[in-house]
């Protein structure tokens, strides 16, 4: 047995995880042809344990295996050479534990700013560099972008991050709380808190009520709709279609204010807690929200249709920032950015979940350009709104169920649990390991941005540098989710 | 084109006319109200940031994430929907059972005379996210959207510190952003102001125990304004700025 097979939010015993020689594990990873969702180390008393989590999206299963590096073993042969999707994972593992992937083509720091960062350079008479950041022109998070340009054309973009590194993983070991989970990435409050809470509930062995589950999912879909609407506004703004920016901005306000009506926070903070939810949605509130969301749906439809009929908008969006299906697949892009390039991944539907059964199988014309990434936002807003309607209608069936189940049980000891939630940006993966006292000893978080930043770098190649903001907005990746 | 115009007319006016008295939904968790007559024991240990002092009953709004965990646990703490939470004095953010909202508002602002003179009619700000989770950043962006429309008061976020009258800091100030933040501060021409926006910036918030922070900046330079929240609500932010500097460019002058 080279792998232990489990499911989303289903803990496995630590000692049941196979431990292979790294060369055998490497061969296995390459042969099994599954998608990487976790590749990280954990300090054990006499060395480092490497854990690998692969996803089988067709079967909805997770494959887990491991390898041990003793004190004298400081390197292994890089997997990235064969499977580029491992690129960031191997860099991160090297940075955190000092074990070198030999032959890695791009072994640079991920978050560590103490080391010199060697930027890629193209030399030539006509070539010039443009450096942007860490502080940007707008009110956004920090990161450094280095463009190698020939005139207006971008030959290469290198993105250096790590400015936001707050040591989140260590804080989860020190004192895990729902509030910390909410602040890992403040635009995905619900997705992060949901993944965290589900993992804790799985470890504590508690089953929360259907009503609480539905309220959580309503919030998750509201978060998705709200951000996607905001992003359509940002894309409109960057194509100088000001009316779109204004209307989408105002429409987004309606959605986040509905979240405020549920739980007192425009981003859903304080709603979810381990064991359930803190706030109920009364019948009256449900009806009010549905009425608001109906208007939201109409406005988004009308505005998107009008905007995408405008030739000045279309000419900016079409064939701009293309990521081909092959590249997206090889780099391991996830979420809407991946789906816009034809990588059909969505953990809501791919992994068994009784609330998400009928995956929308309408064909989406995925061209991998900014236009596709705009269209996919629109499609997903509509999908989220219809899911919210469906969940709201189901609420009365579970009237009177406990919102919250007191969770005083200790977490199960010596376990390994992987919790995946499809946030608006893609899969949020949180892995927790407990020791024999049931204390969390390792937390690993993977934001969808961790996969997708390199996709953005690929998208702007051979585009005009003035199209960069537009490409950037169409991805809208997280800095703090990547930097942790 | 006709469609576009129709859409424009259909949208109508979206902006909040009287931003200083804008109504807030009752569910919003704002200024806390403490009751020392109620047993506080159930609240012990529930506060994720140590904002709630159960020994000597008080809430530090500079640390508070307004998560409501304490209010859920016992009746000694209650959150009102008052959103004007800012102060020029860090100490004033600590709310005791004796502090009423009116009391707090009366003493919250002590503004240097020159501020009104220099920044009274327009204030340009440079925002620096120093480990911010994007929550405060999104709310600061919302300040400029069609609903809140902060620009009508002469308050704007500008692209360069060279164009700014002050900086707004969000996030707990990570080690990796410490240099850039200081650089930005030095690039801003004098006289300038520094605003701390959100629980993370004011106290480190949920990240206060992280080893990856470097908050030396706050010891080196004077701080002019503290705006609590997690994240800071746009109405909290705009009203804080209006009270602080541009008092006579209020809505009354516009109407």
XYZ file of C-alpha atoms in Angstrom:
739
model
C 0.000 0.000 0.000
C 1.570 3.213 -1.128
C -1.364 5.485 -0.313
C -4.121 5.732 2.206
C -7.348 6.792 0.537
C -9.799 9.033 2.371
C -12.384 11.741 1.749
C -12.767 15.430 2.376
C -13.036 16.091 6.137
C -12.483 12.445 7.027
C -9.575 12.118 9.473
C -7.095 9.256 9.142
C -4.803 7.858 11.808
C -1.319 9.258 11.532
C 0.266 5.812 11.811
C -1.892 4.502 8.937
C -0.287 6.916 6.476
C 2.272 4.927 4.463
C 5.861 6.119 4.695
C 7.827 5.545 1.504
C 11.350 6.170 0.431
C 11.351 9.539 -1.348
C 12.454 8.020 -4.655
C 9.584 5.534 -4.570
C 7.161 8.267 -3.524
C 8.346 10.459 -6.360
C 7.796 7.633 -8.843
C 4.355 6.964 -7.382
C 3.329 10.633 -7.625
C 4.335 10.765 -11.273
C 2.666 7.468 -12.170
C -0.605 7.906 -10.301
C -1.447 11.121 -12.230
C -3.497 12.865 -9.551
C -3.694 16.523 -8.664
C -1.571 17.918 -5.857
C -3.421 19.692 -3.032
C -0.865 19.255 -0.284
C 2.910 18.824 -0.205
C 4.386 19.960 3.076
C 6.679 19.036 5.901
C 6.297 18.503 9.602
C 9.095 18.434 12.125
C 9.359 15.085 13.888
C 11.882 14.580 16.669
C 14.766 13.276 14.552
C 14.045 14.737 11.150
C 11.332 15.965 8.805
C 8.256 14.130 7.617
C 7.025 15.074 4.157
C 3.273 14.632 3.599
C 1.746 14.478 0.146
C -1.982 14.857 -0.454
C -3.309 14.218 -3.956
C -6.883 14.701 -5.120
C -8.819 12.366 -7.356
C -11.460 14.804 -8.527
C -13.397 12.275 -10.551
C -13.880 9.860 -7.685
C -13.945 12.517 -4.950
C -11.135 10.848 -3.018
C -7.940 12.059 -1.373
C -4.706 10.081 -1.541
C -2.260 10.595 1.300
C 1.275 9.353 1.658
C 4.503 10.450 3.293
C 8.250 10.161 3.339
C 10.835 10.644 6.043
C 13.995 12.744 5.835
C 16.513 11.913 8.556
C 18.987 14.490 9.811
C 21.541 13.488 7.164
C 19.175 13.570 4.186
C 18.962 17.104 2.820
C 17.844 16.702 -0.782
C 15.794 14.700 -3.272
C 15.149 14.813 -6.966
C 12.678 17.515 -7.919
C 9.182 16.522 -9.045
C 8.577 19.900 -10.689
C 10.788 18.908 -13.610
C 8.107 16.382 -14.604
C 5.014 17.939 -13.032
C 5.108 21.774 -13.042
C 2.114 21.944 -10.673
C 4.512 21.042 -7.833
C 6.586 24.141 -8.495
C 5.387 26.332 -5.618
C 4.901 23.415 -3.240
C 8.531 22.312 -3.574
C 9.785 25.872 -3.152
C 7.746 26.241 -0.003
C 8.924 22.882 1.408
C 12.525 23.903 0.730
C 12.038 27.256 2.411
C 10.367 25.838 5.501
C 12.550 22.762 6.062
C 15.737 23.272 4.052
C 15.393 20.083 2.023
C 16.403 20.819 -1.523
C 14.581 19.561 -4.607
C 17.544 18.886 -6.902
C 17.054 20.182 -10.413
C 14.133 22.469 -9.535
C 14.061 25.040 -12.337
C 12.979 28.045 -10.265
C 14.106 27.534 -6.678
C 13.545 31.013 -5.257
C 12.230 32.230 -1.901
C 8.456 32.127 -1.418
C 7.894 34.276 1.677
C 11.330 34.686 3.212
C 12.687 38.212 2.716
C 15.963 37.643 4.519
C 17.384 35.945 1.458
C 18.298 37.822 -1.690
C 15.683 37.391 -4.429
C 17.302 36.833 -7.823
C 14.935 38.319 -10.388
C 14.890 36.860 -13.863
C 16.440 39.253 -16.343
C 16.323 39.542 -20.100
C 19.172 41.524 -21.606
C 18.942 43.509 -24.806
C 19.198 46.995 -26.192
C 15.421 47.497 -26.388
C 14.585 45.695 -23.152
C 13.637 47.644 -20.073
C 12.448 46.682 -16.612
C 9.384 47.995 -14.862
C 9.184 47.443 -11.129
C 5.894 47.893 -9.300
C 5.241 47.544 -5.593
C 5.219 46.403 -2.853
C 2.952 49.402 -2.291
C 0.619 49.769 -5.265
C -1.303 52.714 -6.623
C -4.680 51.475 -5.433
C -5.875 50.369 -2.037
C -4.716 46.780 -2.324
C -2.353 44.409 -0.611
C 1.411 44.521 -1.149
C 3.444 42.512 -3.626
C 6.265 43.235 -6.031
C 5.872 42.854 -9.792
C 8.868 42.947 -12.104
C 8.137 43.272 -15.806
C 10.666 42.702 -18.564
C 9.358 44.736 -21.462
C 10.164 45.494 -25.031
C 8.385 48.768 -25.622
C 4.855 48.193 -24.414
C 5.034 44.456 -24.735
C 5.614 42.326 -21.657
C 8.051 39.488 -22.295
C 8.060 38.259 -18.751
C 6.482 39.043 -15.422
C 7.926 37.844 -12.159
C 5.891 38.187 -8.983
C 7.592 38.324 -5.638
C 5.353 37.941 -2.606
C 5.712 37.286 1.104
C 5.138 40.854 2.319
C 1.969 39.800 4.098
C 3.505 36.868 5.970
C 1.963 36.934 9.447
C 2.903 33.419 10.536
C -0.697 32.194 10.396
C 0.161 28.488 10.433
C 2.123 28.842 13.677
C -0.679 30.890 15.222
C -3.100 28.023 14.512
C -0.815 25.741 16.513
C -0.571 28.293 19.360
C -4.228 29.183 19.670
C -6.691 28.048 17.006
C -9.832 30.201 16.922
C -12.624 30.948 14.479
C -11.566 34.603 14.480
C -8.067 33.666 13.336
C -9.537 31.504 10.570
C -11.655 34.474 9.461
C -8.616 36.716 9.231
C -6.333 34.473 7.176
C -7.863 36.001 4.091
C -10.418 38.694 4.795
C -12.162 38.477 1.428
C -12.874 34.763 1.938
C -14.032 34.914 5.558
C -16.761 32.305 5.124
C -14.697 29.888 3.024
C -11.792 29.904 5.472
C -13.902 29.709 8.594
C -15.978 26.934 7.055
C -12.940 24.842 6.145
C -11.494 25.364 9.617
C -14.736 24.610 11.452
C -15.415 21.484 9.401
C -11.921 20.203 10.121
C -12.331 20.798 13.862
C -15.763 19.172 13.867
C -14.360 16.164 12.025
C -11.551 15.875 14.579
C -13.931 16.267 17.527
C -16.374 13.813 15.980
C -19.429 16.041 16.106
C -22.224 16.261 13.589
C -23.846 19.671 13.258
C -27.510 20.205 12.425
C -28.819 20.459 8.877
C -30.113 23.942 9.570
C -26.686 25.160 10.633
C -25.136 23.547 7.555
C -27.623 25.301 5.283
C -27.026 28.701 6.889
C -23.291 28.223 6.387
C -23.749 27.378 2.722
C -26.082 30.323 2.143
C -23.342 32.574 3.510
C -20.704 30.837 1.379
C -22.708 31.461 -1.790
C -23.449 35.057 -0.781
C -19.737 35.645 -0.324
C -19.076 34.195 -3.773
C -21.785 36.285 -5.431
C -20.687 39.480 -3.662
C -17.024 39.226 -4.603
C -17.745 38.181 -8.168
C -20.043 41.192 -8.584
C -17.340 43.438 -7.134
C -14.845 41.930 -9.562
C -17.116 42.561 -12.536
C -17.163 46.168 -11.331
C -13.375 46.240 -11.129
C -13.059 44.811 -14.640
C -15.544 47.412 -15.873
C -13.509 50.120 -14.135
C -10.292 48.983 -15.776
C -11.860 49.086 -19.213
C -12.993 52.646 -18.423
C -16.625 51.519 -18.481
C -17.416 53.667 -15.460
C -21.107 53.010 -15.350
C -20.473 49.288 -14.944
C -18.074 49.977 -12.103
C -20.647 52.168 -10.367
C -23.597 49.807 -10.778
C -21.755 46.629 -9.869
C -20.326 48.431 -6.823
C -23.786 49.416 -5.643
C -25.164 45.941 -6.401
C -22.427 44.278 -4.389
C -23.384 46.501 -1.454
C -26.868 44.946 -1.484
C -25.420 41.457 -1.117
C -22.952 42.242 1.658
C -25.545 44.263 3.528
C -27.777 41.190 3.433
C -24.939 39.284 5.086
C -24.801 42.088 7.667
C -28.496 41.552 8.339
C -27.836 37.894 9.066
C -24.807 38.193 11.298
C -23.828 41.824 11.916
C -20.815 41.868 9.600
C -20.676 42.746 5.911
C -18.202 39.914 5.337
C -19.920 37.306 7.467
C -17.589 37.552 10.422
C -18.932 35.998 13.584
C -21.439 33.815 11.746
C -19.725 30.434 11.787
C -18.284 28.772 14.852
C -17.019 25.288 15.504
C -20.202 23.337 16.265
C -22.584 25.339 14.116
C -23.556 28.953 13.571
C -24.210 31.914 15.868
C -27.150 33.389 13.976
C -30.382 32.067 12.570
C -32.167 33.183 9.423
C -35.816 33.741 10.297
C -38.549 33.174 7.734
C -39.087 36.921 7.461
C -35.391 37.668 6.985
C -35.141 34.877 4.409
C -37.955 36.419 2.389
C -36.404 39.881 2.579
C -33.038 38.589 1.465
C -34.561 36.631 -1.403
C -36.343 39.766 -2.543
C -33.091 41.742 -2.433
C -31.213 39.010 -4.255
C -33.829 38.897 -6.968
C -33.109 42.544 -7.668
C -29.390 41.777 -7.531
C -29.841 39.033 -10.117
C -31.825 41.316 -12.425
C -29.336 44.170 -12.114
C -26.319 41.963 -12.711
C -27.955 40.374 -15.743
C -28.984 43.678 -17.233
C -25.680 45.416 -16.591
C -23.524 42.505 -17.777
C -25.562 42.145 -20.945
C -25.281 45.857 -21.702
C -21.596 45.950 -20.839
C -20.684 42.952 -22.943
C -22.496 44.426 -25.918
C -20.262 47.456 -25.873
C -17.540 47.142 -28.535
C -15.066 49.212 -26.488
C -15.372 46.763 -23.620
C -15.246 43.640 -25.783
C -12.131 44.789 -27.588
C -10.326 45.099 -24.268
C -11.455 41.725 -22.934
C -11.261 39.337 -25.850
C -7.963 37.555 -26.459
C -6.344 39.527 -23.643
C -4.302 37.615 -21.074
C -4.812 34.136 -22.476
C -3.895 31.073 -20.427
C -4.271 27.987 -22.596
C -5.921 24.842 -21.300
C -2.604 22.988 -21.493
C -0.788 25.613 -19.437
C -3.614 25.911 -16.924
C -3.692 22.154 -16.459
C 0.093 21.843 -16.163
C 0.370 24.714 -13.675
C -2.505 23.320 -11.656
C -4.787 26.365 -11.807
C -7.947 26.071 -9.717
C -11.169 27.985 -9.156
C -12.810 30.319 -11.666
C -9.412 31.163 -13.177
C -8.897 27.487 -13.959
C -12.473 26.969 -15.114
C -12.153 29.909 -17.505
C -9.324 27.976 -19.156
C -11.332 24.763 -19.238
C -9.996 23.101 -16.080
C -13.267 21.844 -14.651
C -12.560 21.678 -10.934
C -15.025 22.582 -8.227
C -14.681 20.880 -4.851
C -18.329 21.572 -4.070
C -19.391 19.109 -6.723
C -16.288 16.949 -7.152
C -16.168 15.754 -3.546
C -19.185 14.071 -1.938
C -21.437 16.723 -0.414
C -25.119 16.084 0.097
C -26.052 19.715 -0.562
C -24.305 20.089 -3.893
C -25.588 17.336 -6.118
C -26.421 18.603 -9.565
C -23.355 20.112 -11.127
C -24.324 22.575 -13.797
C -23.303 20.769 -16.964
C -24.080 23.545 -19.401
C -21.067 23.907 -21.637
C -18.977 26.955 -20.925
C -16.891 28.251 -23.783
C -13.554 28.504 -22.025
C -11.025 30.489 -24.020
C -8.751 31.324 -21.098
C -8.795 35.069 -21.783
C -10.044 37.975 -19.683
C -13.387 37.695 -21.479
C -13.781 34.086 -20.308
C -12.809 35.021 -16.781
C -15.455 37.755 -16.900
C -18.110 35.414 -18.274
C -17.340 32.750 -15.682
C -17.885 35.323 -12.922
C -21.277 36.126 -14.360
C -22.180 32.459 -14.684
C -21.161 31.754 -11.106
C -23.061 34.737 -9.692
C -26.223 33.360 -11.281
C -25.437 29.858 -10.057
C -24.814 31.131 -6.501
C -28.035 33.111 -6.470
C -30.011 30.067 -7.544
C -28.268 27.918 -4.919
C -29.135 30.509 -2.241
C -32.765 30.373 -3.348
C -32.714 26.596 -3.151
C -31.109 26.532 0.311
C -33.410 29.239 1.673
C -36.418 27.211 0.501
C -35.070 24.178 2.360
C -34.659 26.063 5.656
C -38.271 25.589 6.905
C -37.810 21.794 6.651
C -35.293 22.003 9.444
C -37.149 24.506 11.622
C -36.293 24.271 15.305
C -33.021 22.398 14.861
C -30.154 23.423 17.099
C -28.029 26.159 15.568
C -25.096 25.176 17.630
C -23.870 22.011 19.273
C -21.576 22.562 22.189
C -18.182 21.272 21.257
C -16.366 20.386 24.438
C -14.880 17.084 23.248
C -11.157 17.059 22.904
C -9.901 16.621 19.364
C -9.078 13.037 18.417
C -5.427 12.188 18.957
C -2.822 11.314 16.307
C -5.011 12.264 13.371
C -4.501 13.855 9.979
C -7.437 15.641 8.413
C -7.763 17.486 5.125
C -10.593 20.002 4.800
C -11.416 21.506 1.416
C -13.971 24.216 0.744
C -14.653 25.855 -2.587
C -14.322 29.549 -1.862
C -15.069 32.118 -4.541
C -11.427 32.044 -5.627
C -11.136 28.256 -5.686
C -10.339 25.505 -3.244
C -9.273 26.503 0.245
C -7.390 23.547 1.717
C -6.615 23.270 5.411
C -4.775 20.292 6.852
C -4.393 19.671 10.559
C -2.273 17.133 12.413
C -2.898 16.331 16.084
C -0.526 14.740 18.602
C -1.376 12.039 21.134
C -2.972 14.583 23.468
C -5.288 15.795 20.736
C -3.413 19.061 20.398
C -2.850 20.594 16.954
C 0.836 20.308 16.137
C 0.812 21.284 12.496
C -1.510 23.358 10.386
C -1.072 23.683 6.653
C -3.105 26.097 4.634
C -3.255 26.317 0.882
C -5.047 29.213 -0.699
C -6.154 28.886 -4.341
C -3.875 31.842 -5.062
C -0.904 29.643 -4.232
C -1.651 27.743 -7.449
C -2.885 30.660 -9.491
C -0.296 33.440 -9.127
C 1.899 31.787 -11.691
C -1.105 31.643 -14.008
C -1.301 35.435 -13.887
C 2.391 35.676 -14.770
C 1.739 33.450 -17.792
C -1.366 35.412 -18.794
C 0.412 38.725 -19.269
C 3.197 37.356 -21.465
C 3.180 39.034 -24.857
C 0.410 41.410 -23.780
C 0.685 45.171 -23.536
C 1.774 46.327 -20.090
C -1.301 48.544 -19.933
C -3.425 45.395 -19.951
C -1.786 44.142 -16.782
C -4.300 45.751 -14.378
C -7.111 44.184 -16.349
C -5.493 40.732 -16.274
C -4.814 41.175 -12.571
C -8.419 42.088 -11.808
C -9.727 39.177 -13.843
C -7.777 36.801 -11.568
C -8.119 38.891 -8.375
C -5.709 36.721 -6.389
C -4.961 36.931 -2.713
C -1.681 38.190 -1.328
C -2.329 37.307 2.303
C -3.773 33.904 1.410
C -0.534 33.150 -0.410
C 1.746 34.714 2.212
C -0.113 33.319 5.241
C -26.081 53.452 -26.218
C -29.810 53.688 -25.558
C -29.566 50.612 -23.327
C -26.751 52.255 -21.398
C -28.767 55.408 -20.840
C -31.831 53.432 -19.763
C -29.686 51.538 -17.294
C -28.305 54.781 -15.935
C -31.762 56.226 -15.377
C -33.003 52.985 -13.813
C -30.153 53.065 -11.269
C -31.091 56.541 -10.058
C -29.241 58.037 -7.105
C -27.379 55.572 -4.943
C -25.424 57.775 -2.572
C -26.112 58.198 1.131
C -27.124 61.834 1.427
C -26.473 62.503 5.086
C -23.417 60.466 5.875
C -23.045 61.852 9.397
C -26.463 60.586 10.426
C -26.743 57.573 8.144
C -28.875 54.868 9.743
C -27.130 51.624 10.588
C -28.796 48.218 10.668
C -29.532 47.033 14.185
C -27.514 43.833 13.733
C -24.232 45.750 13.314
C -21.860 45.294 16.241
C -20.494 48.706 17.147
C -19.834 50.565 20.374
C -19.944 48.097 23.313
C -22.084 48.582 26.416
C -20.917 46.938 29.619
C -22.979 46.034 32.620
C -21.015 45.372 35.816
C -24.094 44.089 37.671
C -24.186 40.907 35.613
C -21.956 37.916 36.325
C -19.033 38.016 33.914
C -17.725 34.486 34.594
C -19.138 32.885 31.396
C -17.152 35.450 29.365
C -13.805 34.401 30.784
C -11.421 33.200 28.123
C -13.795 33.674 25.180
C -12.172 36.831 23.798
C -9.778 35.843 20.980
C -7.669 39.006 21.263
C -7.731 39.801 24.971
C -9.794 42.945 24.346
C -12.213 42.028 27.105
C -10.800 42.449 30.602
C -12.958 40.365 32.912
C -11.030 41.197 36.102
C -11.520 44.908 35.846
C -14.443 45.007 33.448
C -13.553 46.861 30.245
C -13.306 46.380 26.482
C -10.419 47.755 24.474
C -11.909 48.701 21.086
C -8.381 48.884 19.720
C -8.072 45.128 20.218
C -11.695 44.143 19.736
C -12.629 42.323 16.525
C -16.338 42.877 17.282
C -16.835 39.130 16.816
C -19.550 39.087 19.461
C -18.219 35.966 21.215
C -18.458 37.686 24.634
C -21.966 38.982 24.004
C -22.993 35.430 23.062
C -21.499 34.064 26.266
C -23.085 36.410 28.802
C -25.282 39.449 29.244
C -22.592 41.674 30.742
C -21.508 42.733 27.259
C -23.770 44.073 24.591
C -22.881 45.660 21.267
C -24.865 48.679 20.143
C -25.070 49.653 16.471
C -23.238 52.959 17.034
C -20.562 53.153 14.366
C -18.642 56.315 15.283
C -15.835 54.554 17.094
C -12.705 56.521 16.282
C -10.544 58.539 18.637
C -7.349 60.541 18.507
C -6.367 59.059 21.837
C -5.480 55.378 22.178
C -6.558 55.317 25.842
C -10.030 56.542 24.983
C -10.713 53.332 23.065
C -10.930 51.457 26.355
C -14.586 51.291 27.305
C -15.630 50.701 30.930
C -19.153 50.162 32.364
C -19.204 53.902 33.118
C -18.480 55.014 29.548
C -21.635 55.890 27.673
C -21.502 56.437 23.924
C -22.274 60.149 24.305
C -19.525 60.457 26.901
C -17.072 58.718 24.571
C -17.948 60.942 21.632
C -17.510 64.109 23.653
C -13.884 63.412 24.478
C -12.843 61.198 21.565
C -11.320 63.928 19.430
C -8.554 66.295 20.396
C -7.280 67.730 17.163
C -4.243 69.931 16.711
C -5.234 73.452 15.645
C -3.152 73.318 12.457
C -5.018 70.239 11.216
C -8.210 72.201 10.576
C -6.270 74.984 8.947
C -4.204 72.766 6.646
C -6.456 69.793 5.911
C -9.841 71.353 6.562
C -11.035 71.421 2.977
C -9.275 68.465 1.446
C -7.385 65.457 2.652
C -5.443 63.118 0.383
C -4.406 59.820 1.867
C -1.988 57.070 0.924
C -3.017 53.652 2.156
C -0.440 51.055 3.179
C -1.498 47.486 3.722
C 1.068 46.040 6.108
C -0.203 42.527 6.581
C -3.868 43.482 6.240
C -6.153 40.563 5.394
C -7.911 42.532 2.622
C -10.929 43.104 4.851
C -10.067 46.696 5.769
C -8.734 47.254 2.253
C -12.078 46.263 0.717
C -13.944 48.532 3.114
C -11.604 51.436 2.344
C -12.260 50.860 -1.344
C -15.981 50.841 -0.572
C -15.586 54.331 0.933
C -15.065 55.589 -2.609
C -17.942 53.677 -4.252
C -21.205 55.285 -5.322
C -22.926 54.570 -2.011
C -20.489 56.234 0.355
C -18.755 58.503 -2.151
C -16.085 59.872 0.131
C -14.629 62.015 -2.654
C -17.450 64.569 -2.298
C -15.917 65.648 1.028
C -12.518 66.202 -0.516
C -11.182 62.949 0.912
C -9.416 60.643 -1.519
C -6.894 57.872 -1.688
C -3.991 58.840 -3.921
C -1.517 56.691 -5.807
C 1.699 58.118 -4.419
C 2.835 59.138 -0.929
C 4.295 62.236 -2.604
C 0.757 63.426 -3.273
C -0.529 62.552 0.165
C -1.235 64.477 3.355
C -1.085 61.363 5.418
C -1.009 57.595 5.470
C -3.602 55.054 6.496
C -2.140 51.839 7.860
C -4.039 48.555 7.810
C -2.762 45.224 9.058
C -0.559 44.257 12.012
C 2.673 45.477 10.280
C 4.604 42.435 9.210
C 8.356 42.256 9.358
C 8.430 42.089 5.565
C 6.436 45.329 5.211
C 8.207 47.323 7.938
C 10.776 48.806 5.580
C 8.301 49.719 2.847
C 5.979 51.320 5.387
C 8.709 53.497 6.822
C 9.861 54.386 3.327
C 6.336 55.450 2.444
C 6.073 57.543 5.595
C 9.343 59.303 4.822
C 8.217 59.984 1.252
C 5.106 61.782 2.452
C 5.687 65.524 2.708
C 5.317 67.319 6.048
C 3.051 68.143 7.759
C 1.470 64.713 7.662
C -0.813 62.540 9.675
C -0.818 58.815 10.443
C -4.056 56.898 10.795
C -4.295 53.370 12.162
C -7.234 51.581 10.637
C -8.608 48.375 12.163
C -7.845 46.161 15.138
C -4.716 44.694 13.499
C -3.089 48.074 12.923
C -4.004 49.450 16.344
C -3.014 46.444 18.452
C -2.002 43.526 16.241
C -5.534 42.117 16.606
C -5.683 38.351 16.166
C -2.044 38.407 15.057
C -0.670 40.164 18.153
C 1.280 37.074 19.273
C 2.889 36.412 15.909
C 6.667 36.382 15.663
C 6.502 37.718 12.121
C 5.492 41.248 13.105
C 7.665 44.310 13.483
C 5.721 47.156 15.050
C 8.645 49.461 15.768
C 7.193 52.039 13.393
C 4.474 52.806 15.909
C 7.004 53.615 18.605
C 9.062 55.822 16.322
C 6.363 58.046 14.855
C 3.342 59.840 16.307
C -0.102 58.415 15.551
C -2.905 60.889 14.943
C -6.035 58.833 14.665
C -7.228 55.364 15.706
C -10.189 53.846 13.859
C -11.415 50.570 15.393
C -13.196 47.778 13.564
C -12.577 44.369 12.065
C -12.856 45.404 9.356
C -13.548 49.130 9.719
C -17.000 49.964 8.337
C -16.970 52.709 5.657
C -19.275 54.870 7.782
C -16.877 54.529 10.714
C -13.962 55.555 8.517
C -15.578 58.485 6.741
C -17.075 59.923 9.911
C -13.754 59.577 11.687
C -12.023 61.605 8.982
C -14.799 64.196 8.898
C -14.609 64.661 12.661
C -10.851 64.754 12.555
C -10.023 67.238 9.886
C -12.671 68.351 7.506
C -15.361 69.285 10.002
C -16.542 72.290 8.071
C -16.764 70.391 4.808
C -19.619 68.349 6.193
C -22.813 67.497 4.392
C -24.424 70.675 5.715
C -22.266 72.788 3.431
C -23.112 70.621 0.424
C -26.853 70.748 0.892
